[in-house]
XYZ file of C-alpha atoms in Angstrom:
422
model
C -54.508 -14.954 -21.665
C -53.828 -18.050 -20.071
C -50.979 -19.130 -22.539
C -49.316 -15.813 -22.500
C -49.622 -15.419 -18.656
C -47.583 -19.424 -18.721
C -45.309 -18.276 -21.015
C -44.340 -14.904 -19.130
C -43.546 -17.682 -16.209
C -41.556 -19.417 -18.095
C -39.637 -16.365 -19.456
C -39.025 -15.377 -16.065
C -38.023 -18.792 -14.800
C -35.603 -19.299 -17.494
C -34.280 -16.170 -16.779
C -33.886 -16.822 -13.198
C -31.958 -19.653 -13.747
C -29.744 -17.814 -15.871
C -28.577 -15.939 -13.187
C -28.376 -18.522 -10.953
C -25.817 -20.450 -12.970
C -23.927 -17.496 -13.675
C -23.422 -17.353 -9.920
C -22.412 -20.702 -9.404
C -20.094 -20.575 -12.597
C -18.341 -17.584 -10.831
C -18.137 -18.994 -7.311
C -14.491 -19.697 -7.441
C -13.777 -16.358 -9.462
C -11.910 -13.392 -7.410
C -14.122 -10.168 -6.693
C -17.394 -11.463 -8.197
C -20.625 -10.197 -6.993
C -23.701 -12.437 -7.251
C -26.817 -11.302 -8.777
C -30.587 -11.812 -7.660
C -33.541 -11.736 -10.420
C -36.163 -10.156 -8.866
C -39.615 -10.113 -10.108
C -43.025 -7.418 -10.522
C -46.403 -8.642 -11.446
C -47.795 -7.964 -14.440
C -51.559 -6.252 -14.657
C -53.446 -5.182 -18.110
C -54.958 -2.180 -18.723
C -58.322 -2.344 -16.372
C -61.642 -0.729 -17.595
C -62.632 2.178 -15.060
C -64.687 -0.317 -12.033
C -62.764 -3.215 -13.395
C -60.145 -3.637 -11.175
C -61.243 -5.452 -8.615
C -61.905 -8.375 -10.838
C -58.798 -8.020 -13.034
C -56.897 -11.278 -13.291
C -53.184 -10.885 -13.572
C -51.248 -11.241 -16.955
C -48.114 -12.666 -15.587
C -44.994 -11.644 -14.570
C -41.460 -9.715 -15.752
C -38.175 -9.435 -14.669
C -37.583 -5.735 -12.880
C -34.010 -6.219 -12.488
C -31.444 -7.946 -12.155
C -29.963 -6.747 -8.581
C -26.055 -7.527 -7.765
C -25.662 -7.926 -4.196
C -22.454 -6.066 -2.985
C -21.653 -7.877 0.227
C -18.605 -8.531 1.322
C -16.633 -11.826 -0.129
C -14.309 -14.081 2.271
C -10.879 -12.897 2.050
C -8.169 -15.495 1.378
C -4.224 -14.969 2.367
C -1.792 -15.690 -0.676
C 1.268 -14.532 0.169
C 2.080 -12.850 -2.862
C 2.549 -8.446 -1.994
C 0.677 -7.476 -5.382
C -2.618 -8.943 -4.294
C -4.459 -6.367 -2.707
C -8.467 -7.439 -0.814
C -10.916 -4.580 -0.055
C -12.088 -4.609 3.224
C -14.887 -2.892 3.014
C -17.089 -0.053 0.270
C -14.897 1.064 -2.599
C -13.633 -0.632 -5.586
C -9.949 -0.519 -7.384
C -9.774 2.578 -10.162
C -8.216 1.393 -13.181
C -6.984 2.934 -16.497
C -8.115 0.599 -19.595
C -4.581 0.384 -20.592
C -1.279 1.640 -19.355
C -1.512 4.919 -21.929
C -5.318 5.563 -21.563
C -5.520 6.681 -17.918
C -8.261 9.043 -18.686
C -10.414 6.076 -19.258
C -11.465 4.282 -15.900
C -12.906 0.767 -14.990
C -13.553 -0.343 -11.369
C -13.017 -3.552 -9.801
C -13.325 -6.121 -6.518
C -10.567 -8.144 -8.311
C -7.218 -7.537 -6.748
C -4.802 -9.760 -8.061
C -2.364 -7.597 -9.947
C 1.227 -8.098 -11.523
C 4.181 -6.335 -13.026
C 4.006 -5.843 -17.162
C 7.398 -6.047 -19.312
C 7.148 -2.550 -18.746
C 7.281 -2.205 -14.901
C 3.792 -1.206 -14.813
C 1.372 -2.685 -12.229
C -1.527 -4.295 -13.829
C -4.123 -6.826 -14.119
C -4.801 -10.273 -16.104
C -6.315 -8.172 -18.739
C -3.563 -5.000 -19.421
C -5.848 -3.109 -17.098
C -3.505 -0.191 -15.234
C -3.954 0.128 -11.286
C -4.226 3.494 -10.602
C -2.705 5.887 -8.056
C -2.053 9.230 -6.551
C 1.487 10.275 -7.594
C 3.786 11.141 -4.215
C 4.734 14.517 -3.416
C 8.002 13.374 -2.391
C 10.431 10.972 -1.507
C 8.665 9.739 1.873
C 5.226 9.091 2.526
C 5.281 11.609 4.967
C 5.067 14.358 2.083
C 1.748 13.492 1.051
C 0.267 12.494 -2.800
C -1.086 14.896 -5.075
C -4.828 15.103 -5.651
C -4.445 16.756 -8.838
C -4.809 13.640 -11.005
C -4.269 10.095 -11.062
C -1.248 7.869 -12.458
C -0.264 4.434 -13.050
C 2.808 2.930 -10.851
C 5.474 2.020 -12.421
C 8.593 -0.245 -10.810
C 11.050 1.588 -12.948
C 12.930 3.244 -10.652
C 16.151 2.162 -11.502
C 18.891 2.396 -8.547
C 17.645 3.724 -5.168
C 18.817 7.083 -4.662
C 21.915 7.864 -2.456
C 21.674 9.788 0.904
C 24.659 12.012 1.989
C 25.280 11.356 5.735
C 24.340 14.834 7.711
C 24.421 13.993 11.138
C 25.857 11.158 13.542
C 24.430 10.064 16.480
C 27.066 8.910 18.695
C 26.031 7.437 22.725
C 28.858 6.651 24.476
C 30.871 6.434 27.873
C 33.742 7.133 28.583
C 35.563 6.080 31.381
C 36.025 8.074 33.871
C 39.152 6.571 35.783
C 41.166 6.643 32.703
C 44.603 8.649 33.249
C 45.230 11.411 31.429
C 47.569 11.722 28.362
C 49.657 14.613 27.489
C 51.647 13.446 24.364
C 50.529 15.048 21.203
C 47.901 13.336 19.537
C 48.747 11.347 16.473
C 46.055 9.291 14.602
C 49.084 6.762 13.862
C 50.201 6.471 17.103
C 47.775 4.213 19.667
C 49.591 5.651 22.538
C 48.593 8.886 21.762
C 44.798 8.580 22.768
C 42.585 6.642 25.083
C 39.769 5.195 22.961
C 38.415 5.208 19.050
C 35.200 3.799 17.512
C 34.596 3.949 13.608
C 31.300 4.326 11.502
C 30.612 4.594 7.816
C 29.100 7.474 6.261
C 28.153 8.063 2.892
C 28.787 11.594 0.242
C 26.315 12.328 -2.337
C 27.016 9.282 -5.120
C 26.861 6.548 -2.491
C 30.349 6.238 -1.794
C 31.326 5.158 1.743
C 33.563 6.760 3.785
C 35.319 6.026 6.833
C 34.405 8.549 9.674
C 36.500 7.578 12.901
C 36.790 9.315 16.497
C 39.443 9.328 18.633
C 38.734 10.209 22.387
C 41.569 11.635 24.642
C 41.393 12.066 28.068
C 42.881 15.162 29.374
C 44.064 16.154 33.186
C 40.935 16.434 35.320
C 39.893 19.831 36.795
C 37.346 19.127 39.427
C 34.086 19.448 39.452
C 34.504 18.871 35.847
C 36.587 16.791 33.592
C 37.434 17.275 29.825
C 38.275 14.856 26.837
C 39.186 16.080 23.511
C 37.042 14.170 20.631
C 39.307 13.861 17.331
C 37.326 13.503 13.999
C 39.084 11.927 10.568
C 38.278 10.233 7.596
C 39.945 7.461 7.359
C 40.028 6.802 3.125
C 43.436 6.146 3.258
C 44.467 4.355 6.661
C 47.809 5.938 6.518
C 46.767 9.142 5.786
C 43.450 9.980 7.810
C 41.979 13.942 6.905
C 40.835 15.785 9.952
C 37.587 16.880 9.641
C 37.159 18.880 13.130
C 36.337 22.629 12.588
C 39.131 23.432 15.292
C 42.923 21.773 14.362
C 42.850 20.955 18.526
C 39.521 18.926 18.222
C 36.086 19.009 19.986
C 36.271 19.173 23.201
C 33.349 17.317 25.580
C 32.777 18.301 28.835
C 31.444 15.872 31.744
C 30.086 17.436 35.446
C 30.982 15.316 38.249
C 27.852 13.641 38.149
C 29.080 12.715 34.112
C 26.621 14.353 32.168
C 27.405 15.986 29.146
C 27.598 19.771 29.692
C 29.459 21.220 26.734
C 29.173 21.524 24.264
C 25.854 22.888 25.225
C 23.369 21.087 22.582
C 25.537 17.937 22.546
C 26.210 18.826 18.295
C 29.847 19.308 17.421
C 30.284 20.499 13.721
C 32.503 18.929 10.876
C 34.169 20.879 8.913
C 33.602 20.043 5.108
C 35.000 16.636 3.699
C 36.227 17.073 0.190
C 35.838 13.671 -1.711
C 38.118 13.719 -4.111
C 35.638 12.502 -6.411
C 32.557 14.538 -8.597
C 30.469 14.130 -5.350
C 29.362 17.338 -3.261
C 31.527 17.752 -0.123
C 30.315 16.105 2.902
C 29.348 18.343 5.883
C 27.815 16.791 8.940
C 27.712 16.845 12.604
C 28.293 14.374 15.229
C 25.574 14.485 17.795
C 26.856 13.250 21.593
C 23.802 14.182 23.785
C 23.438 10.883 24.595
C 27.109 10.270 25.941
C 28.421 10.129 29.404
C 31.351 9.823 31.900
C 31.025 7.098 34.547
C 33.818 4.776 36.060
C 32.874 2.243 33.664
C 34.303 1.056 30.898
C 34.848 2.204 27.684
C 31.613 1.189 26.081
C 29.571 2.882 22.789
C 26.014 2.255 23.496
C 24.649 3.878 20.080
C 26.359 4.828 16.958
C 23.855 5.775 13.813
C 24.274 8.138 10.944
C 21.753 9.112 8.464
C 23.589 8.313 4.982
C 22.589 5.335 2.820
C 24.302 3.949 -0.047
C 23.059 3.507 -3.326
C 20.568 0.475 -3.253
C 18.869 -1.756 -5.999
C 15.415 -2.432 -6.098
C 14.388 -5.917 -3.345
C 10.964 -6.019 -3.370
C 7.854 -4.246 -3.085
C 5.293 -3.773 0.003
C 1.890 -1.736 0.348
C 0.260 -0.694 3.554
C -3.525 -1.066 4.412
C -3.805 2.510 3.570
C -2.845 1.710 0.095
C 0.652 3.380 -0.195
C 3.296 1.531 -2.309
C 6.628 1.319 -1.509
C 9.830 0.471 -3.353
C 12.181 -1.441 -1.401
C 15.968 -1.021 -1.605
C 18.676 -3.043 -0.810
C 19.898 0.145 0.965
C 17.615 0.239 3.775
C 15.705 2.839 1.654
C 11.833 2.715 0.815
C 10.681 4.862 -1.468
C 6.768 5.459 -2.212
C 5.834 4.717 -5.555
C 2.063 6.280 -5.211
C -0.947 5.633 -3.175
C -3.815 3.245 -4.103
C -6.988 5.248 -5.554
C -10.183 4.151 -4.122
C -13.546 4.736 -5.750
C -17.234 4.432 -4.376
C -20.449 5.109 -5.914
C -23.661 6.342 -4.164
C -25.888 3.340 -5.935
C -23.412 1.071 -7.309
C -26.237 -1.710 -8.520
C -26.768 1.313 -11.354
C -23.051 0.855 -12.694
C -22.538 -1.257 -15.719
C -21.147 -5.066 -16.317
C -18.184 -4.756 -18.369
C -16.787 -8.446 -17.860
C -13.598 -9.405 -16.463
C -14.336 -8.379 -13.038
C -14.974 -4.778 -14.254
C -17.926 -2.036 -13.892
C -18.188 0.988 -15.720
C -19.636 4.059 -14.462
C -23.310 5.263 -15.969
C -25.976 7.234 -15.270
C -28.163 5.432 -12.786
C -24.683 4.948 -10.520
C -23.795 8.723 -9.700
C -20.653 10.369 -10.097
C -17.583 8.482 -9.010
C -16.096 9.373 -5.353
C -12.644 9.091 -5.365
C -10.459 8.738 -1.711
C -8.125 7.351 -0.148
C -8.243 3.232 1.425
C -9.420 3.393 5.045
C -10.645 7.088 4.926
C -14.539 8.099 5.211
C -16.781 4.988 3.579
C -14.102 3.750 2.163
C -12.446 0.415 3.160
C -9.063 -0.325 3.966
C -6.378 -2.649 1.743
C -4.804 -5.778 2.870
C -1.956 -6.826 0.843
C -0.860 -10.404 0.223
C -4.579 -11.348 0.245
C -7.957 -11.754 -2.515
C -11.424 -11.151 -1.971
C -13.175 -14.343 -3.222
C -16.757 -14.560 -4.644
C -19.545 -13.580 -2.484
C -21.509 -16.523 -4.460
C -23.245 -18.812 -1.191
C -23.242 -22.007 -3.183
C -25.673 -23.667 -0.950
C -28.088 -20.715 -1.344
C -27.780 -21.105 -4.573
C -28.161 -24.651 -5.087
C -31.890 -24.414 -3.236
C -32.259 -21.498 -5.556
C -31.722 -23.275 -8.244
C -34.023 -26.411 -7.548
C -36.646 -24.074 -6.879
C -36.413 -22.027 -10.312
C -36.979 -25.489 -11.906
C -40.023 -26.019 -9.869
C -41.347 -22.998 -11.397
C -40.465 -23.597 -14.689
C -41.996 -27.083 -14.355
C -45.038 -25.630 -12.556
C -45.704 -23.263 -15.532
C -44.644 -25.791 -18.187
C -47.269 -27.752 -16.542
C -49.817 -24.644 -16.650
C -49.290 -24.327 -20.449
C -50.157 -27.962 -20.995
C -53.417 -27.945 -18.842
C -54.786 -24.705 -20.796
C -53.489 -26.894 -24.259
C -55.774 -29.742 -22.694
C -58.935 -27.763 -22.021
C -58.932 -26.245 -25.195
C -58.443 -29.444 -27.163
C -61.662 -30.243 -24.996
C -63.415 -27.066 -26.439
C -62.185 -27.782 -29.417
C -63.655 -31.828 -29.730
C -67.117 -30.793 -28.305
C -69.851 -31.901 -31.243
């Protein structure tokens, strides 16, 4: 028993150093997870009474644990890299077309295919929840995952619905009586201009002329004049009344009519195959002091059509199409995966596990939600691989396979004694 008891050493330190240079072979390689041998006894069948005087028969690899400990995580600068703070591991499709088909991963470090598609080193598809809508705000569907494509082709034009306009208007301005004429400077006290947008992207010239009229204390009134200014010598009215909006200022100069601050625009007709324009002009914020002319905040919320800039994703794993435009749109929503015993899922190479028995069902959720950690873009997880440890480890797996090399010889030597005996 004595050779076979040497040899199961042996087995088990060659095995054990195996795994050992596996780890330090993958120390530099993103994700990895290093594995421990570990070790059982090994005991022959004992005769009933036996057992106390049993000797041992060796000893066999149980398993061969990986240890799921969090790796360092180094900055790189670049958006598509994406570290896992945390449980959980990237879902992936084994190809772009076979999303039904996952693989899970540590290894972050994705890129764009010649087909927009986000992927991996090996043609592995990142997976996602698909977005409900065009914000993030209107959630991602559950219902299945997708990949994430970078196809999106122009960013999407937004028609201009409302303008926020904060000004002041000076209160010590003298009234002016002569009709008002868009044409004719003398005509009204102040203007200010801001672009808006109709439903293809086109920009439009939106300005407001300000008149003041006669004051009538406690209160004073100015008459707001809206036109589109497309062609400068032949600006279209767009106020709902042919006599303007008129804005209303107590004597302390808040805005008291109109009432809600909103004064409507009648519809703007482009000209062009784009839907009409109809917004509102929002002046809550406006007042009347003896101060200067001054506007303190002028927004509207049209954009432009936009091409694609770049690409950014949150630590909650959202991913967002940038546009040119001002405009992010969310392309989908990183899917997370955990397992309740992850040593039981299976080596695939590559970086990858696949799912089996012994690892459970996959949970699926969302980056920085329940067990599961959150993303940090721009960054890697490295190896978890402690090349020191492993060094040590390794010098003393070579003790033991010396040790029993040395066992093996020394039964060799008594026998040969046996053996010579006359």
């Amino acid at each position: 028993m004595g050779f076979s008891t040497a040899l199961s050493g042996l087995n088990a330190a060659s095995n054990n150093l195996t795994v050992i240079g596996n780890n330090i072979a993958n120390a530099n390689t993103t994700g990895f997870k290093e594995s421990r041998s570990e070790f059982v006894d090994a005991y022959a069948d004992s005769v009933a009474g036996m057992s106390k005087i049993q000797p041992g028969t060796g000893v066999r690899l149980a398993q061969v644990a990986q240890q799921f400990n969090q790796g360092n995580v180094e900055l790189t600068g670049n958006t598509l890299d994406l570290a896992i703070n945390g449980e959980g591991f990237f879902t992936l499709a084994a190809s772009p077309t076979e999303t039904n088909s996952h693989l899970f991963t540590r290894a972050g470090a994705f890129h764009v295919n010649k087909e927009g598609i986000i992927t991996n080193s090996q043609g592995q598809a990142l997976l996602a929840y698909k977005p409900n809508g065009a914000t993030a705000a209107a959630g991602f569907s559950t219902g299945g995952l997708t990949t994430v494509s970078l196809n999106t082709g122009a960013g999407k034009p937004v028609p201009t619905t409302k303008v926020d306009l904060d000004i002041n208007l000076d209160a010590s301005s003298p009234a002016i009586t002569a009709p008002f004429d868009p044409l004719d400077s003398t005509t009204y006290t102040r203007e200010t201009s801001i672009s808006i947008y109709d439903s293809l992207g086109i920009s439009h010239k939106l300005t407001t002329y300000f008149v003041a009229n006669a004051a009538t204390p406690p209160t004073r009134d100015w008459t707001a004049h809206h036109y589109i200014t497309d062609d400068p010598l032949a600006p279209v009215s767009v106020d709902a009344s042919p006599a303007g909006a008129t804005l209303t200022f107590d004597s302390t100069g808040k805005l008291t009519a109109p009432a809600n601050g909103q004064v409507a625009l009648a519809p703007f007709v482009t000209g062009s195959s784009a839907a009409n324009i109809a917004a509102s002009v929002d002046y809550s914020g406006s007042s009347q002091l003896s101060t200067a002319f001054s506007v303190d905040a002028i927004k509207q919320d049209g954009l432009p059509a936009g091409t694609l800039t770049d690409v950014s994703i949150d630590k909650e794993g959202v991913i967002f199409a940038n546009f040119s435009n001002g405009n992010s749109t969310p392309l989908g929503k990183v899917a997370m995966t955990r397992f309740t015993n992850p040593q039981g899922l299976t080596k695939l190479g590559d970086g990858a596990w696949g799912e089996s028995a012994a690892s459970g069902t996959p949970i699926i959720g969302n980056a920085g939600e329940g067990n599961f950690g959150t993303l940090q873009s721009g960054a890697l997880e490295q190896s978890n691989v402690d090349i020191s440890k492993q060094l040590v480890n390794l010098i003393l797996a070579q003790q033991t396979y010396q040790a029993n090399s040395q066992t093996i010889q020394t039964e060799k030597s008594a026998i040969d004694t046996i053996m010579n005996m006359r």
